[in-house]
Amino acid sequence: MKSSAVKDPFKNLQYYRFCAYGFLKNLRFFDAFLILIFREAGLSFLQIGSLYSLREIFKNIFEIPSGIVADTFGRKKAMLFSFGAYIFSFVVFYLGQSYVIFALSMIVFGLAEAFRSGTHKAMILKYLELNNWTSLKTQFYGRTRSWSQLGSALSSLLAVGIIFITHQYRALFLISAIPYVLDFINLAGYPEELDAAQLRTKEGFWLRLKRNLKDYFTQFASVPHVRAFFSAASFGGFFKTLKDYLQPVLQTLVLQMPVFFALSEKQRTAILIGASYFVLYLLTSYSARNAFKLEARFKNLALAIDAAYLVGVLSVIFSGLSLMLKMSLLAALLYAGLYLIRNIRRPLIVSYLSELLPSNIMASGLSTASQLETLVVVVASPILGACVDFFGLGAGIAMLGSLFLLLFVFVRVSNSSIVKNI
């Protein structure tokens, strides 16, 4: 690759490819309607819950092995395998008629997630390293992530049109395969330098694998490294546990709106959900793109990461309290704040991890953070569900937020007082 002296980091073909990757990847038209799709197919909520569990379990099983394989065999190859698996699962979801077929699709989907998570971020970081642009990590990753959020925003609107035209939710799976085929082609055009530099060395596969494993496990001998992993995983798992609870929070508002009564219930639901998520993802795109500005307001990256953690958790706590006080609009706005903070904090924590992890194990290291995040979801989800069942939606949300506020002392990555430095 050419040096940064003759190339603008934000005006070159590979930067546009990175942006296109995130944009196309997030054109999952079914995302905001997944539960409705399974319900339309006749599945019970228990069966739907078990499908989600299957996905997380198989993603968890393959998370670290997939990262090691990507670092050793080639990251681009791992990404192409991942997207091939995604496309296969979408087609099977569309054609499937039984729980067993849906379960198979979820397993393949989880496998695809495992091979994707961490791998593409490692390729971006490798690209910046090759061009001596590592100082731009937060800004560069934040910009590419903003395109992912724009994809989610557009996906929400297009999904409404698809439902209006086809009169079915299931078609969202089949049409989602189209942008994934385009992204497969996009990934195939990535330069070989981003695949895995180790493949150009003369050492054999087993020697490379042994060296990568040694470097990988060495990371866990360092307390700062372990804290960084758990900081990334705790907030990421917190967000994933809570993010779908935005839907009942929004329903408190949108179902009371006296609009679109001439439409069918399916079409009205599609419009209300699609419009809400469209606006939200536009905001998260903006927040991701400007994450580097938050970093600049703190004397170091670790302080910015910890501050984002606290603001995100507190927004959830106050959202829950607002629901308990019947202040639904304020609760929805505060809950939306969690999405914004997640997309500000994500570029920051990826940048921080990239400063700690050796380049040759970047994919497996980021995959470890992703696996720990999945474990947080597995533990926190039933806790949240039980709290909501026993104490109500607002109280349950506030209680989980309070639990993660207590956990902050164990996952903070800075050594200074945050309040004093804000």
Tab-separated table of C-alpha atoms in Angstrom:
chain	number	residue	atom	x	y	z
A	1	MET	CA	0.000	0.000	0.000
A	2	LYS	CA	1.052	3.574	-0.603
A	3	SER	CA	2.007	5.829	2.256
A	4	SER	CA	-0.355	8.318	3.837
A	5	ALA	CA	1.652	11.189	2.288
A	6	VAL	CA	0.007	10.632	-1.108
A	7	LYS	CA	-3.435	9.585	-0.011
A	8	ASP	CA	-6.287	11.118	1.994
A	9	PRO	CA	-7.514	8.612	4.635
A	10	PHE	CA	-11.143	9.595	3.944
A	11	LYS	CA	-10.962	9.898	0.162
A	12	ASN	CA	-9.753	6.613	-1.241
A	13	LEU	CA	-11.289	3.434	-2.597
A	14	GLN	CA	-10.641	1.255	0.465
A	15	TYR	CA	-12.291	3.756	2.813
A	16	TYR	CA	-15.360	3.721	0.575
A	17	ARG	CA	-15.289	-0.088	0.605
A	18	PHE	CA	-15.252	-0.089	4.419
A	19	CYS	CA	-18.228	2.291	4.473
A	20	ALA	CA	-20.087	0.207	1.881
A	21	TYR	CA	-19.462	-2.918	3.964
A	22	GLY	CA	-21.185	-1.483	7.036
A	23	PHE	CA	-24.002	0.102	5.041
A	24	LEU	CA	-24.865	-3.112	3.163
A	25	LYS	CA	-24.371	-5.318	6.243
A	26	ASN	CA	-27.006	-3.396	8.162
A	27	LEU	CA	-29.629	-3.685	5.437
A	28	ARG	CA	-31.248	-6.471	7.459
A	29	PHE	CA	-34.830	-5.580	6.634
A	30	PHE	CA	-36.156	-8.175	9.067
A	31	ASP	CA	-34.393	-6.842	12.185
A	32	ALA	CA	-37.190	-4.668	13.560
A	33	PHE	CA	-39.826	-7.300	12.728
A	34	LEU	CA	-38.113	-10.569	13.648
A	35	ILE	CA	-40.459	-11.518	16.485
A	36	LEU	CA	-43.475	-10.671	14.307
A	37	ILE	CA	-42.103	-12.904	11.537
A	38	PHE	CA	-41.786	-15.889	13.851
A	39	ARG	CA	-45.212	-15.254	15.346
A	40	GLU	CA	-46.721	-15.136	11.858
A	41	ALA	CA	-45.128	-18.537	11.222
A	42	GLY	CA	-47.002	-19.941	14.237
A	43	LEU	CA	-44.134	-20.124	16.753
A	44	SER	CA	-44.752	-19.622	20.445
A	45	PHE	CA	-42.772	-17.077	22.462
A	46	LEU	CA	-40.992	-19.969	24.179
A	47	GLN	CA	-39.886	-21.325	20.790
A	48	ILE	CA	-38.790	-17.856	19.690
A	49	GLY	CA	-36.761	-17.462	22.882
A	50	SER	CA	-35.063	-20.799	22.306
A	51	LEU	CA	-34.143	-19.733	18.744
A	52	TYR	CA	-32.407	-16.652	20.128
A	53	SER	CA	-30.597	-18.866	22.639
A	54	LEU	CA	-29.420	-21.219	19.876
A	55	ARG	CA	-27.983	-18.301	17.953
A	56	GLU	CA	-26.084	-16.956	20.970
A	57	ILE	CA	-24.839	-20.385	22.057
A	58	PHE	CA	-23.359	-21.262	18.662
A	59	LYS	CA	-21.952	-17.790	18.234
A	60	ASN	CA	-20.306	-18.180	21.624
A	61	ILE	CA	-18.894	-21.626	20.823
A	62	PHE	CA	-17.226	-20.444	17.612
A	63	GLU	CA	-16.307	-16.896	18.679
A	64	ILE	CA	-12.673	-17.383	19.758
A	65	PRO	CA	-11.861	-20.258	17.340
A	66	SER	CA	-13.164	-18.139	14.456
A	67	GLY	CA	-10.900	-15.247	15.466
A	68	ILE	CA	-7.852	-17.498	15.664
A	69	VAL	CA	-8.702	-19.063	12.293
A	70	ALA	CA	-9.110	-15.573	10.783
A	71	ASP	CA	-5.764	-14.401	12.178
A	72	THR	CA	-4.014	-17.559	10.957
A	73	PHE	CA	-5.693	-18.512	7.677
A	74	GLY	CA	-6.831	-15.100	6.505
A	75	ARG	CA	-9.332	-12.480	7.580
A	76	LYS	CA	-10.824	-11.877	4.162
A	77	LYS	CA	-11.453	-15.594	3.742
A	78	ALA	CA	-13.189	-15.687	7.130
A	79	MET	CA	-15.405	-12.754	6.123
A	80	LEU	CA	-16.363	-14.370	2.811
A	81	PHE	CA	-17.283	-17.583	4.642
A	82	SER	CA	-19.346	-15.535	7.099
A	83	PHE	CA	-21.361	-13.788	4.409
A	84	GLY	CA	-21.917	-17.031	2.524
A	85	ALA	CA	-23.378	-18.464	5.740
A	86	TYR	CA	-25.563	-15.382	6.238
A	87	ILE	CA	-27.029	-15.666	2.739
A	88	PHE	CA	-27.714	-19.384	3.212
A	89	SER	CA	-29.528	-18.719	6.507
A	90	PHE	CA	-31.691	-15.960	4.961
A	91	VAL	CA	-32.860	-18.243	2.161
A	92	VAL	CA	-33.649	-21.073	4.587
A	93	PHE	CA	-35.533	-18.664	6.871
A	94	TYR	CA	-37.653	-17.604	3.900
A	95	LEU	CA	-38.388	-21.173	2.746
A	96	GLY	CA	-38.673	-22.780	6.193
A	97	GLN	CA	-42.035	-23.813	7.600
A	98	SER	CA	-41.128	-25.542	10.869
A	99	TYR	CA	-39.334	-24.836	14.121
A	100	VAL	CA	-36.608	-27.354	13.264
A	101	ILE	CA	-35.769	-25.548	10.005
A	102	PHE	CA	-35.726	-22.192	11.765
A	103	ALA	CA	-33.419	-23.681	14.416
A	104	LEU	CA	-31.002	-24.836	11.699
A	105	SER	CA	-31.040	-21.348	10.202
A	106	MET	CA	-30.323	-19.777	13.586
A	107	ILE	CA	-27.336	-22.069	14.108
A	108	VAL	CA	-25.892	-21.083	10.715
A	109	PHE	CA	-26.642	-17.435	11.489
A	110	GLY	CA	-24.763	-17.728	14.793
A	111	LEU	CA	-21.792	-19.294	12.989
A	112	ALA	CA	-21.790	-16.394	10.518
A	113	GLU	CA	-21.862	-13.884	13.374
A	114	ALA	CA	-18.889	-15.562	15.048
A	115	PHE	CA	-16.715	-15.390	11.920
A	116	ARG	CA	-17.676	-11.766	11.260
A	117	SER	CA	-17.429	-10.182	14.722
A	118	GLY	CA	-13.996	-8.753	15.387
A	119	THR	CA	-12.603	-9.815	12.022
A	120	HIS	CA	-13.617	-6.776	9.989
A	121	LYS	CA	-12.525	-4.391	12.741
A	122	ALA	CA	-9.127	-6.116	12.682
A	123	MET	CA	-8.931	-5.488	8.933
A	124	ILE	CA	-9.695	-1.786	9.407
A	125	LEU	CA	-7.030	-1.490	12.104
A	126	LYS	CA	-4.536	-3.328	9.894
A	127	TYR	CA	-5.289	-0.900	7.061
A	128	LEU	CA	-4.621	2.090	9.328
A	129	GLU	CA	-1.411	0.480	10.591
A	130	LEU	CA	-0.122	-0.128	7.057
A	131	ASN	CA	-0.731	3.507	6.149
A	132	ASN	CA	0.583	5.033	9.403
A	133	TRP	CA	-2.865	6.387	10.279
A	134	THR	CA	-3.297	4.717	13.672
A	135	SER	CA	-3.796	8.129	15.315
A	136	LEU	CA	-7.096	8.329	13.405
A	137	LYS	CA	-8.510	5.059	14.786
A	138	THR	CA	-11.498	6.535	16.620
A	139	GLN	CA	-12.420	8.981	13.858
A	140	PHE	CA	-11.928	6.447	11.047
A	141	TYR	CA	-13.876	3.644	12.719
A	142	GLY	CA	-16.558	6.084	13.864
A	143	ARG	CA	-17.095	7.263	10.282
A	144	THR	CA	-17.393	3.746	8.906
A	145	ARG	CA	-19.754	2.815	11.740
A	146	SER	CA	-21.915	5.845	10.958
A	147	TRP	CA	-22.558	4.310	7.534
A	148	SER	CA	-23.667	1.115	9.262
A	149	GLN	CA	-26.242	3.106	11.204
A	150	LEU	CA	-27.401	4.828	8.014
A	151	GLY	CA	-27.936	1.353	6.583
A	152	SER	CA	-30.085	0.469	9.580
A	153	ALA	CA	-32.082	3.680	9.151
A	154	LEU	CA	-32.731	3.041	5.463
A	155	SER	CA	-33.503	-0.596	6.203
A	156	SER	CA	-36.285	0.447	8.591
A	157	LEU	CA	-37.962	2.543	5.896
A	158	LEU	CA	-37.504	0.060	3.042
A	159	ALA	CA	-38.912	-2.721	5.209
A	160	VAL	CA	-42.173	-0.767	5.435
A	161	GLY	CA	-42.365	-0.594	1.637
A	162	ILE	CA	-41.592	-4.302	1.295
A	163	ILE	CA	-44.390	-5.205	3.720
A	164	PHE	CA	-46.837	-2.924	1.883
A	165	ILE	CA	-45.978	-4.531	-1.466
A	166	THR	CA	-45.723	-8.200	-0.446
A	167	HIS	CA	-48.229	-8.164	2.458
A	168	GLN	CA	-45.945	-10.522	4.368
A	169	TYR	CA	-43.089	-10.211	6.822
A	170	ARG	CA	-41.215	-13.296	5.625
A	171	ALA	CA	-40.229	-11.652	2.321
A	172	LEU	CA	-37.894	-9.419	4.338
A	173	PHE	CA	-35.510	-12.378	4.703
A	174	LEU	CA	-35.234	-13.077	0.983
A	175	ILE	CA	-34.747	-9.434	0.001
A	176	SER	CA	-32.098	-9.053	2.733
A	177	ALA	CA	-29.978	-11.557	0.798
A	178	ILE	CA	-29.533	-9.027	-2.035
A	179	PRO	CA	-27.355	-6.484	-0.147
A	180	TYR	CA	-25.444	-9.391	1.400
A	181	VAL	CA	-24.542	-10.721	-2.045
A	182	LEU	CA	-23.337	-7.229	-2.961
A	183	ASP	CA	-21.302	-7.077	0.267
A	184	PHE	CA	-19.776	-10.488	-0.520
A	185	ILE	CA	-18.568	-9.032	-3.827
A	186	ASN	CA	-17.309	-5.924	-2.021
A	187	LEU	CA	-15.312	-8.014	0.487
A	188	ALA	CA	-13.841	-10.158	-2.300
A	189	GLY	CA	-12.266	-6.992	-3.701
A	190	TYR	CA	-10.399	-6.118	-0.472
A	191	PRO	CA	-6.592	-6.011	-0.983
A	192	GLU	CA	-4.575	-9.073	0.026
A	193	GLU	CA	-2.612	-6.976	2.541
A	194	LEU	CA	-5.700	-7.008	4.776
A	195	ASP	CA	-6.169	-10.769	4.576
A	196	ALA	CA	-3.366	-11.761	6.953
A	197	ALA	CA	0.238	-10.647	6.677
A	198	GLN	CA	1.307	-13.906	8.316
A	199	LEU	CA	0.381	-15.900	5.225
A	200	ARG	CA	3.303	-14.324	3.393
A	201	THR	CA	5.833	-15.615	5.890
A	202	LYS	CA	7.728	-18.865	5.397
A	203	GLU	CA	6.773	-20.374	8.738
A	204	GLY	CA	4.295	-23.236	8.613
A	205	PHE	CA	0.655	-23.151	9.668
A	206	TRP	CA	1.173	-24.976	12.987
A	207	LEU	CA	4.036	-22.676	13.951
A	208	ARG	CA	1.900	-19.603	13.192
A	209	LEU	CA	-1.010	-21.070	15.133
A	210	LYS	CA	1.216	-21.864	18.132
A	211	ARG	CA	2.636	-18.340	18.151
A	212	ASN	CA	-0.824	-16.765	17.876
A	213	LEU	CA	-2.181	-18.906	20.720
A	214	LYS	CA	0.760	-17.969	22.934
A	215	ASP	CA	0.308	-14.247	22.194
A	216	TYR	CA	-3.439	-14.568	22.716
A	217	PHE	CA	-3.297	-16.167	26.180
A	218	THR	CA	-0.519	-13.787	27.268
A	219	GLN	CA	-3.108	-10.974	27.178
A	220	PHE	CA	-4.922	-12.444	30.182
A	221	ALA	CA	-1.865	-12.088	32.403
A	222	SER	CA	-2.314	-8.316	32.314
A	223	VAL	CA	-4.906	-6.736	34.624
A	224	PRO	CA	-5.392	-3.644	32.369
A	225	HIS	CA	-6.050	-5.949	29.403
A	226	VAL	CA	-8.606	-7.987	31.340
A	227	ARG	CA	-10.350	-4.814	32.528
A	228	ALA	CA	-10.479	-3.564	28.928
A	229	PHE	CA	-12.094	-6.815	27.755
A	230	PHE	CA	-14.700	-6.666	30.502
A	231	SER	CA	-15.333	-2.959	29.964
A	232	ALA	CA	-16.105	-3.635	26.301
A	233	ALA	CA	-18.186	-6.714	27.101
A	234	SER	CA	-20.176	-5.310	30.016
A	235	PHE	CA	-21.553	-2.257	28.250
A	236	GLY	CA	-22.021	-4.119	24.967
A	237	GLY	CA	-23.940	-6.877	26.755
A	238	PHE	CA	-25.916	-4.271	28.706
A	239	PHE	CA	-27.004	-2.652	25.437
A	240	LYS	CA	-27.911	-5.929	23.719
A	241	THR	CA	-29.927	-7.070	26.726
A	242	LEU	CA	-31.940	-3.860	26.809
A	243	LYS	CA	-32.155	-2.706	23.193
A	244	ASP	CA	-35.300	-4.642	22.205
A	245	TYR	CA	-37.135	-3.334	25.264
A	246	LEU	CA	-37.269	-0.035	23.408
A	247	GLN	CA	-40.183	-1.514	21.462
A	248	PRO	CA	-42.593	-1.759	24.427
A	249	VAL	CA	-41.396	1.663	25.572
A	250	LEU	CA	-42.234	3.082	22.138
A	251	GLN	CA	-45.541	1.234	22.016
A	252	THR	CA	-46.626	3.181	25.076
A	253	LEU	CA	-46.432	6.247	22.827
A	254	VAL	CA	-47.083	5.248	19.232
A	255	LEU	CA	-50.129	3.030	19.800
A	256	GLN	CA	-51.851	6.040	21.388
A	257	MET	CA	-51.296	8.190	18.302
A	258	PRO	CA	-54.584	8.776	16.400
A	259	VAL	CA	-53.097	8.161	12.935
A	260	PHE	CA	-53.290	5.613	10.099
A	261	PHE	CA	-56.502	4.004	11.355
A	262	ALA	CA	-57.577	3.392	7.728
A	263	LEU	CA	-54.681	0.944	7.275
A	264	SER	CA	-54.478	-2.667	8.360
A	265	GLU	CA	-52.938	-3.457	11.731
A	266	LYS	CA	-49.860	-4.953	10.040
A	267	GLN	CA	-49.333	-1.863	7.865
A	268	ARG	CA	-49.906	0.538	10.763
A	269	THR	CA	-47.440	-1.355	12.955
A	270	ALA	CA	-44.898	-1.354	10.116
A	271	ILE	CA	-45.153	2.421	9.652
A	272	LEU	CA	-44.865	3.221	13.349
A	273	ILE	CA	-41.917	0.899	14.007
A	274	GLY	CA	-40.149	1.803	10.756
A	275	ALA	CA	-40.425	5.558	11.316
A	276	SER	CA	-39.259	5.344	14.930
A	277	TYR	CA	-36.195	3.278	14.108
A	278	PHE	CA	-35.390	5.419	11.053
A	279	VAL	CA	-35.071	8.554	13.184
A	280	LEU	CA	-33.184	6.705	15.909
A	281	TYR	CA	-30.603	5.229	13.524
A	282	LEU	CA	-30.035	8.602	11.875
A	283	LEU	CA	-29.138	9.917	15.321
A	284	THR	CA	-26.872	6.944	16.103
A	285	SER	CA	-25.113	7.454	12.749
A	286	TYR	CA	-24.360	11.041	13.723
A	287	SER	CA	-23.146	10.031	17.182
A	288	ALA	CA	-20.802	7.342	15.809
A	289	ARG	CA	-19.341	9.752	13.252
A	290	ASN	CA	-18.564	12.305	15.961
A	291	ALA	CA	-17.274	9.949	18.664
A	292	PHE	CA	-13.718	11.265	18.202
A	293	LYS	CA	-14.875	14.721	19.330
A	294	LEU	CA	-15.886	13.287	22.696
A	295	GLU	CA	-12.461	11.648	23.014
A	296	ALA	CA	-10.830	15.043	22.441
A	297	ARG	CA	-12.690	16.523	25.447
A	298	PHE	CA	-10.926	14.162	27.865
A	299	LYS	CA	-7.279	14.036	28.790
A	300	ASN	CA	-7.125	10.373	27.747
A	301	LEU	CA	-9.177	7.742	25.937
A	302	ALA	CA	-9.832	5.651	29.062
A	303	LEU	CA	-11.642	8.540	30.779
A	304	ALA	CA	-13.904	9.043	27.754
A	305	ILE	CA	-14.767	5.322	27.747
A	306	ASP	CA	-15.669	5.314	31.431
A	307	ALA	CA	-17.710	8.513	31.165
A	308	ALA	CA	-19.727	7.042	28.278
A	309	TYR	CA	-20.397	3.923	30.394
A	310	LEU	CA	-21.792	6.002	33.255
A	311	VAL	CA	-23.934	8.245	31.043
A	312	GLY	CA	-25.398	5.221	29.220
A	313	VAL	CA	-26.262	3.362	32.423
A	314	LEU	CA	-27.725	6.456	34.086
A	315	SER	CA	-29.897	7.182	31.039
A	316	VAL	CA	-31.444	3.717	31.400
A	317	ILE	CA	-32.003	4.105	35.149
A	318	PHE	CA	-33.786	7.440	34.693
A	319	SER	CA	-35.764	6.050	31.746
A	320	GLY	CA	-37.081	3.286	33.986
A	321	LEU	CA	-37.926	5.766	36.742
A	322	SER	CA	-39.745	7.956	34.195
A	323	LEU	CA	-41.863	4.987	33.115
A	324	MET	CA	-42.755	4.317	36.736
A	325	LEU	CA	-43.902	7.946	37.002
A	326	LYS	CA	-46.001	7.580	33.783
A	327	MET	CA	-43.738	10.036	31.919
A	328	SER	CA	-43.628	7.961	28.717
A	329	LEU	CA	-42.208	10.591	26.365
A	330	LEU	CA	-39.286	11.367	28.679
A	331	ALA	CA	-38.711	7.632	29.176
A	332	ALA	CA	-38.528	7.049	25.403
A	333	LEU	CA	-36.106	9.947	24.905
A	334	LEU	CA	-33.831	8.738	27.710
A	335	TYR	CA	-33.955	5.189	26.359
A	336	ALA	CA	-32.961	6.451	22.918
A	337	GLY	CA	-29.939	7.960	24.678
A	338	LEU	CA	-28.678	4.431	25.314
A	339	TYR	CA	-28.487	3.857	21.535
A	340	LEU	CA	-26.602	7.107	21.046
A	341	ILE	CA	-24.094	6.395	23.806
A	342	ARG	CA	-23.543	2.854	22.506
A	343	ASN	CA	-22.526	4.243	19.104
A	344	ILE	CA	-20.268	6.864	20.644
A	345	ARG	CA	-18.588	4.413	23.001
A	346	ARG	CA	-18.081	1.601	20.476
A	347	PRO	CA	-15.419	3.409	18.368
A	348	LEU	CA	-13.704	4.511	21.581
A	349	ILE	CA	-13.396	1.009	23.060
A	350	VAL	CA	-12.279	-0.520	19.748
A	351	SER	CA	-9.574	2.135	19.523
A	352	TYR	CA	-8.538	1.432	23.125
A	353	LEU	CA	-8.328	-2.336	22.582
A	354	SER	CA	-6.288	-1.806	19.428
A	355	GLU	CA	-3.672	0.021	21.514
A	356	LEU	CA	-3.381	-2.958	23.884
A	357	LEU	CA	-3.537	-5.951	21.522
A	358	PRO	CA	-0.731	-7.101	19.208
A	359	SER	CA	-1.637	-6.792	15.530
A	360	ASN	CA	-1.237	-10.521	14.806
A	361	ILE	CA	-4.037	-11.481	17.249
A	362	MET	CA	-6.327	-8.493	16.726
A	363	ALA	CA	-9.241	-10.518	15.305
A	364	SER	CA	-9.105	-13.150	18.050
A	365	GLY	CA	-8.738	-10.467	20.741
A	366	LEU	CA	-11.780	-8.551	19.517
A	367	SER	CA	-13.646	-11.844	19.199
A	368	THR	CA	-12.909	-12.504	22.875
A	369	ALA	CA	-14.544	-9.206	23.815
A	370	SER	CA	-17.510	-10.199	21.667
A	371	GLN	CA	-17.734	-13.620	23.355
A	372	LEU	CA	-17.665	-12.069	26.827
A	373	GLU	CA	-20.391	-9.708	25.642
A	374	THR	CA	-22.523	-12.702	24.678
A	375	LEU	CA	-22.019	-14.201	28.137
A	376	VAL	CA	-23.196	-10.936	29.705
A	377	VAL	CA	-26.361	-11.150	27.575
A	378	VAL	CA	-26.942	-14.773	28.615
A	379	VAL	CA	-26.747	-13.819	32.316
A	380	ALA	CA	-28.448	-10.410	32.200
A	381	SER	CA	-31.405	-11.293	29.941
A	382	PRO	CA	-33.191	-13.639	32.396
A	383	ILE	CA	-32.462	-11.216	35.256
A	384	LEU	CA	-34.112	-8.393	33.314
A	385	GLY	CA	-37.030	-10.612	32.295
A	386	ALA	CA	-37.654	-11.714	35.887
A	387	CYS	CA	-37.474	-8.132	37.175
A	388	VAL	CA	-39.960	-6.940	34.545
A	389	ASP	CA	-42.318	-9.855	35.270
A	390	PHE	CA	-42.322	-9.214	39.014
A	391	PHE	CA	-41.948	-5.452	39.279
A	392	GLY	CA	-43.076	-4.027	35.927
A	393	LEU	CA	-41.280	-2.636	32.845
A	394	GLY	CA	-40.036	0.635	34.349
A	395	ALA	CA	-38.846	-0.881	37.608
A	396	GLY	CA	-37.173	-3.806	35.841
A	397	ILE	CA	-35.231	-1.510	33.518
A	398	ALA	CA	-34.158	0.731	36.407
A	399	MET	CA	-33.067	-2.263	38.494
A	400	LEU	CA	-30.856	-3.701	35.740
A	401	GLY	CA	-29.343	-0.257	35.179
A	402	SER	CA	-28.586	-0.014	38.892
A	403	LEU	CA	-26.880	-3.417	38.828
A	404	PHE	CA	-24.563	-2.326	36.005
A	405	LEU	CA	-23.896	0.944	37.803
A	406	LEU	CA	-22.577	-1.109	40.743
A	407	LEU	CA	-20.438	-3.160	38.337
A	408	PHE	CA	-18.681	-0.025	37.103
A	409	VAL	CA	-16.043	-0.196	39.846
A	410	PHE	CA	-14.881	-3.543	38.420
A	411	VAL	CA	-14.842	-2.600	34.712
A	412	ARG	CA	-13.522	0.968	34.723
A	413	VAL	CA	-10.363	1.361	32.658
A	414	SER	CA	-9.188	4.771	33.884
A	415	ASN	CA	-7.277	5.501	37.059
A	416	SER	CA	-8.463	9.086	37.486
A	417	SER	CA	-11.679	10.563	38.811
A	418	ILE	CA	-14.114	10.913	35.919
A	419	VAL	CA	-16.338	13.561	37.442
A	420	LYS	CA	-13.332	15.765	38.145
A	421	ASN	CA	-12.104	15.563	34.540
A	422	ILE	CA	-15.369	16.043	32.642
